Coordinates of N, CA and C in Angstrom, one line a residue:
M1 N 51.7 -127.2 -94.8 CA 52.9 -127.2 -93.9 C 53.0 -125.7 -93.4
T2 N 53.5 -125.6 -92.2 CA 53.7 -124.3 -91.6 C 55.2 -123.9 -91.9
D3 N 55.5 -122.6 -91.7 CA 56.9 -122.2 -92.0 C 57.8 -122.9 -91.0
T4 N 57.4 -123.2 -89.8 CA 58.3 -123.9 -88.9 C 58.5 -125.3 -89.4
D5 N 57.5 -125.9 -90.0 CA 57.7 -127.3 -90.5 C 58.7 -127.3 -91.6
T6 N 58.6 -126.3 -92.5 CA 59.5 -126.3 -93.7 C 60.9 -126.1 -93.3
A7 N 61.1 -125.5 -92.1 CA 62.5 -125.2 -91.6 C 63.1 -126.5 -91.0
L8 N 62.3 -127.5 -90.7 CA 62.8 -128.7 -90.1 C 63.5 -129.5 -91.1
G9 N 64.6 -130.1 -90.7 CA 65.4 -131.1 -91.5 C 64.7 -132.4 -91.4
Y10 N 65.0 -133.3 -92.4 CA 64.4 -134.6 -92.4 C 64.6 -135.3 -91.1
E11 N 65.8 -135.4 -90.6 CA 66.0 -136.1 -89.3 C 65.2 -135.6 -88.2
Q12 N 65.1 -134.2 -88.1 CA 64.4 -133.6 -87.0 C 62.9 -134.0 -87.1
A13 N 62.4 -133.9 -88.3 CA 60.9 -134.3 -88.5 C 60.7 -135.7 -88.2
R14 N 61.6 -136.6 -88.7 CA 61.5 -138.0 -88.5 C 61.5 -138.4 -87.0
D15 N 62.4 -137.8 -86.3 CA 62.6 -138.0 -84.8 C 61.3 -137.6 -84.1
E16 N 60.8 -136.4 -84.4 CA 59.6 -135.9 -83.8 C 58.4 -136.8 -84.1
L17 N 58.4 -137.3 -85.3 CA 57.3 -138.1 -85.7 C 57.3 -139.4 -85.0
V18 N 58.5 -140.0 -84.8 CA 58.7 -141.2 -84.0 C 58.1 -141.0 -82.6
E19 N 58.4 -139.8 -82.0 CA 58.0 -139.5 -80.6 C 56.5 -139.4 -80.6
V20 N 55.9 -138.7 -81.6 CA 54.4 -138.6 -81.7 C 53.8 -140.0 -81.7
V21 N 54.3 -140.9 -82.5 CA 53.7 -142.2 -82.7 C 53.9 -142.9 -81.3
R22 N 55.0 -142.8 -80.7 CA 55.2 -143.5 -79.4 C 54.2 -143.0 -78.4
K23 N 53.9 -141.7 -78.3 CA 52.9 -141.2 -77.4 C 51.5 -141.7 -77.7
L24 N 51.2 -141.7 -79.0 CA 49.9 -142.2 -79.4 C 49.7 -143.7 -79.0
E25 N 50.8 -144.5 -79.3 CA 50.7 -145.9 -79.0 C 50.6 -146.2 -77.5
A26 N 51.3 -145.3 -76.7 CA 51.2 -145.5 -75.2 C 49.9 -145.3 -74.7
G27 N 49.1 -144.4 -75.3 CA 47.7 -144.1 -74.8 C 47.8 -143.2 -73.6
G28 N 46.7 -143.2 -72.9 CA 46.6 -142.4 -71.7 C 46.4 -140.9 -71.9
T29 N 46.2 -140.4 -73.2 CA 46.0 -139.0 -73.4 C 44.5 -138.8 -73.7
S30 N 44.1 -137.6 -73.5 CA 42.7 -137.3 -73.7 C 42.5 -137.3 -75.2
L31 N 41.2 -137.3 -75.6 CA 40.8 -137.3 -77.0 C 41.4 -136.1 -77.7
E32 N 41.2 -135.0 -77.1 CA 41.7 -133.7 -77.6 C 43.2 -133.8 -77.9
D33 N 44.0 -134.2 -76.9 CA 45.4 -134.4 -77.0 C 45.8 -135.4 -78.1
S34 N 45.1 -136.5 -78.1 CA 45.3 -137.5 -79.2 C 45.1 -136.9 -80.6
L35 N 44.1 -136.1 -80.7 CA 43.8 -135.5 -82.0 C 44.9 -134.5 -82.4
A36 N 45.4 -133.8 -81.4 CA 46.4 -132.8 -81.7 C 47.7 -133.5 -82.1
L37 N 48.0 -134.6 -81.4 CA 49.2 -135.4 -81.7 C 49.0 -136.0 -83.1
W38 N 47.9 -136.5 -83.5 CA 47.6 -137.1 -84.8 C 47.9 -136.0 -85.9
E39 N 47.3 -134.8 -85.7 CA 47.5 -133.8 -86.6 C 48.9 -133.4 -86.8
R40 N 49.6 -133.3 -85.7 CA 51.1 -133.0 -85.7 C 51.8 -134.1 -86.5
G41 N 51.5 -135.3 -86.2 CA 52.1 -136.4 -87.0 C 51.8 -136.4 -88.5
E42 N 50.7 -136.0 -88.9 CA 50.4 -135.8 -90.3 C 51.2 -134.8 -90.9
E43 N 51.4 -133.6 -90.2 CA 52.2 -132.6 -90.7 C 53.7 -133.0 -90.8
L44 N 54.2 -133.7 -89.8 CA 55.6 -134.2 -89.8 C 55.8 -135.2 -90.9
A45 N 54.8 -136.0 -91.2 CA 54.9 -137.0 -92.3 C 55.0 -136.3 -93.6
K46 N 54.3 -135.2 -93.8 CA 54.3 -134.4 -95.0 C 55.7 -133.8 -95.2
V47 N 56.3 -133.3 -94.1 CA 57.7 -132.8 -94.1 C 58.7 -133.9 -94.6
C48 N 58.6 -135.0 -94.0 CA 59.4 -136.2 -94.3 C 59.3 -136.5 -95.8
R49 N 58.0 -136.6 -96.3 CA 57.7 -136.9 -97.7 C 58.3 -135.9 -98.6
H50 N 58.2 -134.6 -98.2 CA 58.8 -133.5 -99.0 C 60.3 -133.7 -99.2
W51 N 61.0 -134.0 -98.1 CA 62.5 -134.2 -98.1 C 62.8 -135.4 -99.0
L52 N 62.1 -136.5 -98.8 CA 62.4 -137.7 -99.5 C 62.1 -137.6 -101.0
E53 N 61.0 -136.9 -101.4 CA 60.8 -136.6 -102.8 C 61.9 -135.7 -103.4
G54 N 62.4 -134.8 -102.6 CA 63.5 -133.9 -103.1 C 64.7 -134.7 -103.3
A55 N 65.0 -135.7 -102.4 CA 66.2 -136.5 -102.5 C 66.0 -137.4 -103.7
R56 N 64.8 -138.0 -104.0 CA 64.6 -138.8 -105.1 C 64.8 -138.0 -106.4
A57 N 64.3 -136.8 -106.5 CA 64.5 -136.0 -107.7 C 66.0 -135.7 -107.9
R58 N 66.8 -135.4 -106.9 CA 68.2 -135.2 -107.0 C 68.9 -136.5 -107.5
L59 N 68.5 -137.6 -107.0 CA 69.1 -138.9 -107.4 C 68.8 -139.2 -108.9
D60 N 67.6 -139.0 -109.2 CA 67.1 -139.2 -110.6 C 67.9 -138.3 -111.6
S61 N 68.1 -137.0 -111.2 CA 68.8 -136.1 -112.0 C 70.3 -136.5 -112.2
A62 N 70.9 -136.9 -111.1 CA 72.3 -137.3 -111.1 C 72.5 -138.5 -112.0
L63 N 71.5 -139.5 -111.9 CA 71.6 -140.7 -112.7 C 71.4 -140.4 -114.2
A64 N 70.5 -139.5 -114.5 CA 70.3 -139.1 -115.9 C 71.5 -138.4 -116.4
A65 N 72.1 -137.5 -115.6 CA 73.3 -136.9 -116.1 C 74.5 -137.9 -116.3
R66 N 74.6 -138.8 -115.4 CA 75.6 -139.9 -115.6 C 75.4 -140.7 -116.8
E67 N 74.1 -141.1 -117.1 CA 73.8 -141.9 -118.3 C 74.1 -141.0 -119.5
A68 N 73.8 -139.8 -119.5 CA 74.0 -138.9 -120.7 C 75.5 -138.8 -120.9
A69 N 76.2 -138.6 -119.9 CA 77.7 -138.5 -120.0 C 78.3 -139.8 -120.6
A70 N 77.8 -140.9 -120.1 CA 78.3 -142.2 -120.6 C 77.9 -142.4 -122.0
G71 N 76.7 -142.0 -122.5 CA 76.3 -142.0 -123.9 C 77.2 -141.2 -124.7
E72 N 77.6 -140.0 -124.3 CA 78.5 -139.1 -125.1 C 79.9 -139.7 -125.2
G73 N 80.3 -140.4 -124.2 CA 81.6 -141.0 -124.1 C 81.8 -142.2 -125.1
E74 N 80.6 -142.7 -125.5 CA 80.6 -143.8 -126.5 C 80.5 -143.3 -127.9
G75 N 80.6 -142.0 -128.1 CA 80.4 -141.5 -129.4 C 79.0 -141.3 -129.8
G76 N 78.1 -141.4 -128.8 CA 76.7 -141.1 -129.1 C 76.0 -142.2 -129.8
R77 N 76.6 -143.4 -130.0 CA 75.9 -144.5 -130.7 C 75.4 -145.5 -129.7
E78 N 74.3 -146.1 -130.1 CA 73.7 -147.1 -129.3 C 73.8 -148.4 -130.0
E79 N 74.0 -149.5 -129.3 CA 74.1 -150.8 -129.9 C 72.9 -151.6 -129.7

């Protein structure tokens, strides 16, 4: 990923990726332009994946903390 890509938010990257896919599906571009669009789409997909993996990690962490707090509230015993 480039520095510019890492500065993109999830929504920005997703919207640009949708536009890239639309252009590729519409056709009418040269082979060179199509390859450039494909490469850009791959980079944007990586940015989206990065954001989604980060969100998943945050959710997992929050759920683990919640479960730990719930376990402590029960006196630490399991049934």
